[in-house]
Amino acid sequence: MKNNLTTETTLHLKNYGPNMLYFGGNYSIEQYENGEWYQVPLPLDFNSRAYSSVAGEVFSQRFEVPAQLSVGKYRVMKDIDARGVTFTSSQRFDRIYLAVEFEVIGNE
């Protein structure tokens, strides 16, 4: 069952430290089917702005649940780069993937 209503919510990312976090406005959506997670091919539009977060800071981002999602279990995936406090250009980023699960339910 598909609905025509778009639901908006907010994602909150808290940096529990000690590393600086770097990320963009992008995210992806995955659906859980038959015991596996699959990326949902959606035309999501993001700004190309870069963000950073220091230890203890909370970053909030508006998130729209696309109306075309059918009933089921989903998750929002966001990738983040973490740097040590003593970062130099010769050090590499550690990529971290964060996920928040949600469900789309139908009106019966």
Coordinates of N, CA and C in Angstrom, one line a residue:
M1 N 0.8 -1.2 0.0 CA 0.0 0.0 0.0 C 0.9 1.2 0.0
K2 N 0.6 2.2 -0.9 CA 1.4 3.4 -0.9 C 0.5 4.6 -0.5
N3 N 1.0 5.6 0.1 CA 0.3 6.7 0.5 C 0.7 8.0 -0.3
N4 N 0.0 9.0 -0.2 CA 0.3 10.3 -0.9 C 0.8 11.3 0.1
L5 N 1.0 11.0 1.3 CA 1.4 11.9 2.3 C 2.9 11.8 2.6
T6 N 3.6 13.0 2.6 CA 5.0 13.0 3.0 C 5.1 13.4 4.4
T7 N 5.8 12.6 5.2 CA 6.0 12.9 6.6 C 7.4 13.5 6.8
E8 N 7.5 14.6 7.6 CA 8.7 15.2 7.8 C 9.1 15.0 9.3
T9 N 10.4 14.7 9.5 CA 10.9 14.6 10.9 C 12.3 15.2 10.9
T10 N 13.0 15.0 12.0 CA 14.3 15.6 12.2 C 15.2 14.5 12.7
L11 N 16.4 14.4 12.0 CA 17.5 13.5 12.4 C 18.4 14.3 13.3
H12 N 18.8 13.7 14.5 CA 19.7 14.4 15.4 C 21.0 13.6 15.5
L13 N 22.1 14.2 15.3 CA 23.4 13.5 15.4 C 24.2 14.2 16.6
K14 N 24.4 13.4 17.6 CA 25.2 14.0 18.7 C 26.6 13.4 18.7
N15 N 27.6 14.3 18.7 CA 29.0 13.9 18.7 C 29.4 13.7 20.1
Y16 N 29.6 12.4 20.5 CA 30.0 12.0 21.8 C 31.5 12.1 22.0
G17 N 32.2 12.5 20.9 CA 33.7 12.8 20.9 C 34.5 11.6 21.1
P18 N 35.8 11.7 21.0 CA 36.6 13.0 21.1 C 36.9 13.6 19.7
N19 N 36.6 12.9 18.6 CA 37.0 13.3 17.3 C 36.0 14.3 16.7
M20 N 36.6 15.1 15.8 CA 35.7 16.1 15.0 C 35.0 15.2 13.9
L21 N 33.8 15.5 13.7 CA 33.0 14.7 12.7 C 32.8 15.6 11.5
Y22 N 32.8 15.1 10.3 CA 32.6 15.8 9.0 C 31.6 15.0 8.2
F23 N 30.6 15.7 7.6 CA 29.6 15.0 6.8 C 28.9 16.0 5.9
G24 N 28.2 15.5 5.0 CA 27.4 16.4 4.1 C 25.9 16.2 4.4
G25 N 25.1 16.8 3.6 CA 23.6 16.8 3.8 C 23.0 15.5 3.3
N26 N 23.8 14.7 2.6 CA 23.2 13.5 2.0 C 22.9 12.4 2.9
Y27 N 22.0 11.5 2.5 CA 21.7 10.3 3.2 C 21.1 9.3 2.2
S28 N 20.9 8.1 2.6 CA 20.3 7.1 1.7 C 19.2 6.4 2.6
I29 N 18.3 5.7 1.9 CA 17.2 5.0 2.5 C 17.3 3.6 2.1
E30 N 17.2 2.6 3.0 CA 17.3 1.2 2.7 C 16.0 0.6 3.3
Q31 N 15.5 -0.5 2.6 CA 14.3 -1.2 3.0 C 14.8 -2.6 3.4
Y32 N 14.1 -3.1 4.4 CA 14.4 -4.5 4.9 C 13.4 -5.5 4.3
E33 N 13.9 -6.4 3.5 CA 13.1 -7.4 2.9 C 13.8 -8.8 2.9
N34 N 13.1 -9.8 3.3 CA 13.6 -11.2 3.3 C 15.0 -11.3 4.0
G35 N 15.1 -10.6 5.2 CA 16.3 -10.7 6.0 C 17.5 -9.9 5.6
E36 N 17.3 -9.0 4.6 CA 18.4 -8.2 4.0 C 18.0 -6.8 3.9
W37 N 19.0 -5.9 3.9 CA 18.7 -4.5 3.7 C 19.1 -4.1 2.2
Y38 N 18.2 -3.4 1.5 CA 18.4 -3.0 0.1 C 18.2 -1.5 0.0
Q39 N 19.1 -0.9 -0.7 CA 19.0 0.6 -1.0 C 17.8 0.8 -1.8
V40 N 17.0 1.8 -1.5 CA 15.8 2.2 -2.2 C 16.3 3.3 -3.2
P41 N 16.0 3.0 -4.5 CA 16.4 4.0 -5.6 C 15.5 5.1 -5.6
L42 N 15.8 6.2 -4.9 CA 14.9 7.4 -4.9 C 15.7 8.6 -5.4
P43 N 15.0 9.5 -6.1 CA 15.6 10.7 -6.5 C 15.7 11.7 -5.4
L44 N 16.6 11.5 -4.4 CA 16.7 12.4 -3.3 C 17.6 13.6 -3.7
D45 N 17.2 14.8 -3.3 CA 17.9 16.0 -3.6 C 18.5 16.6 -2.4
F46 N 19.9 16.8 -2.4 CA 20.6 17.3 -1.3 C 21.4 18.5 -1.6
N47 N 21.7 19.3 -0.6 CA 22.6 20.4 -0.9 C 24.0 19.9 -0.8
S48 N 25.0 20.6 -1.4 CA 26.3 20.1 -1.4 C 27.2 20.8 -0.2
R49 N 26.5 21.3 0.7 CA 27.1 21.9 1.9 C 27.8 20.9 2.7
A50 N 29.0 21.3 3.3 CA 29.7 20.4 4.2 C 29.5 20.9 5.6
Y51 N 29.4 19.9 6.6 CA 29.1 20.2 8.0 C 30.2 19.6 8.8
S52 N 30.4 20.2 10.0 CA 31.3 19.5 11.0 C 30.7 19.7 12.4
S53 N 31.2 18.8 13.3 CA 30.6 18.8 14.6 C 31.7 18.4 15.6
V54 N 31.9 19.3 16.6 CA 32.9 19.0 17.6 C 32.3 18.2 18.7
A55 N 33.2 17.7 19.6 CA 32.7 16.8 20.7 C 31.6 17.5 21.5
G56 N 30.5 16.8 21.8 CA 29.5 17.4 22.6 C 28.4 18.1 21.8
E57 N 28.6 18.4 20.6 CA 27.7 19.2 19.8 C 26.6 18.3 19.2
V58 N 25.4 18.8 19.0 CA 24.3 18.1 18.3 C 24.0 18.8 17.0
F59 N 24.0 18.0 15.9 CA 23.6 18.5 14.6 C 22.2 18.0 14.3
S60 N 21.3 18.8 13.8 CA 20.0 18.4 13.5 C 19.7 18.7 12.0
Q61 N 19.1 17.7 11.3 CA 18.8 17.8 9.9 C 17.4 17.4 9.6
R62 N 16.6 18.2 8.9 CA 15.3 17.8 8.5 C 15.3 16.6 7.5
F63 N 14.3 15.8 7.7 CA 14.3 14.5 6.8 C 12.9 14.3 6.4
E64 N 12.6 14.1 5.1 CA 11.3 13.8 4.6 C 11.2 12.3 4.3
V65 N 10.3 11.7 4.8 CA 10.0 10.3 4.4 C 9.3 10.3 3.1
P66 N 9.9 9.8 2.0 CA 9.2 9.9 0.7 C 7.8 9.3 0.7
A67 N 6.9 9.9 0.1 CA 5.5 9.4 0.0 C 5.4 8.1 -0.8
Q68 N 6.3 7.9 -1.7 CA 6.2 6.7 -2.5 C 6.7 5.4 -1.9
L69 N 7.1 5.4 -0.6 CA 7.5 4.2 0.1 C 6.3 3.4 0.4
S70 N 6.4 2.1 0.2 CA 5.3 1.2 0.5 C 5.4 0.8 2.0
V71 N 4.4 0.1 2.5 CA 4.4 -0.3 3.9 C 5.6 -1.2 4.1
G72 N 6.4 -1.0 5.2 CA 7.5 -1.9 5.5 C 8.5 -1.2 6.4
K73 N 9.6 -1.9 6.7 CA 10.6 -1.5 7.6 C 11.8 -0.9 6.8
Y74 N 12.2 0.3 7.2 CA 13.3 1.0 6.5 C 14.3 1.5 7.5
R75 N 15.4 2.1 6.9 CA 16.4 2.8 7.7 C 17.0 3.9 6.9
V76 N 17.3 5.0 7.6 CA 18.1 6.1 7.0 C 19.5 5.8 7.3
M77 N 20.4 5.9 6.2 CA 21.8 5.7 6.4 C 22.5 7.0 6.1
K78 N 23.5 7.3 7.0 CA 24.3 8.5 6.8 C 25.8 8.2 7.1
D79 N 26.6 8.6 6.2 CA 28.1 8.3 6.4 C 28.7 9.6 6.9
I80 N 29.7 9.4 7.8 CA 30.4 10.4 8.5 C 31.8 10.1 8.5
D81 N 32.7 11.2 8.4 CA 34.1 11.0 8.5 C 34.6 11.5 9.9
A82 N 35.4 10.8 10.6 CA 35.9 11.2 11.9 C 37.4 11.4 11.8
R83 N 37.9 12.5 12.4 CA 39.3 12.8 12.4 C 39.8 12.9 13.8
G84 N 41.0 12.4 14.1 CA 41.6 12.6 15.4 C 41.8 14.1 15.7
V85 N 41.9 14.5 16.9 CA 42.1 15.9 17.3 C 43.4 16.4 16.7
T86 N 44.4 15.6 16.5 CA 45.6 16.1 16.0 C 45.7 15.8 14.5
F87 N 44.7 16.0 13.8 CA 44.6 15.7 12.3 C 45.7 16.4 11.5
T88 N 46.4 15.7 10.7 CA 47.2 16.4 9.7 C 46.8 15.8 8.3
S89 N 47.2 16.5 7.3 CA 46.8 16.1 5.9 C 47.3 14.7 5.5
S90 N 48.3 14.1 6.2 CA 48.8 12.8 5.9 C 47.9 11.7 6.6
Q91 N 47.1 12.1 7.5 CA 46.2 11.1 8.2 C 45.0 10.8 7.3
R92 N 44.4 9.6 7.5 CA 43.2 9.3 6.8 C 42.0 9.5 7.6
F93 N 40.9 9.6 6.9 CA 39.6 9.6 7.6 C 39.1 8.2 8.0
D94 N 38.4 8.1 9.1 CA 37.7 6.9 9.4 C 36.3 7.1 9.1
R95 N 35.8 6.3 8.1 CA 34.4 6.4 7.7 C 33.5 5.6 8.7
I96 N 32.4 6.3 9.1 CA 31.4 5.7 10.0 C 30.1 5.7 9.4
Y97 N 29.3 4.7 9.5 CA 28.0 4.6 8.9 C 27.0 4.6 10.1
L98 N 26.1 5.5 10.1 CA 25.0 5.6 11.1 C 23.7 5.2 10.5
A99 N 22.8 4.6 11.2 CA 21.5 4.2 10.7 C 20.4 4.4 11.8
V100 N 19.3 4.8 11.3 CA 18.1 5.0 12.2 C 16.9 4.2 11.5
E101 N 16.3 3.3 12.2 CA 15.2 2.5 11.6 C 13.9 3.2 11.8
F102 N 13.0 3.0 10.8 CA 11.6 3.5 10.9 C 10.7 2.5 10.1
E103 N 9.4 2.7 10.4 CA 8.4 1.8 9.7 C 7.4 2.7 9.0
V104 N 7.0 2.3 7.8 CA 5.9 2.9 7.1 C 4.7 1.9 7.3
I105 N 3.6 2.5 7.9 CA 2.4 1.6 8.1 C 1.3 2.2 7.3
G106 N 0.3 1.3 7.0 CA -0.8 1.7 6.2 C -2.0 2.1 7.0
N107 N -2.9 2.8 6.4 CA -4.2 3.2 7.1 C -5.2 2.1 6.7
E108 N -5.8 1.5 7.7 CA -6.7 0.4 7.3 C -8.1 0.8 7.7

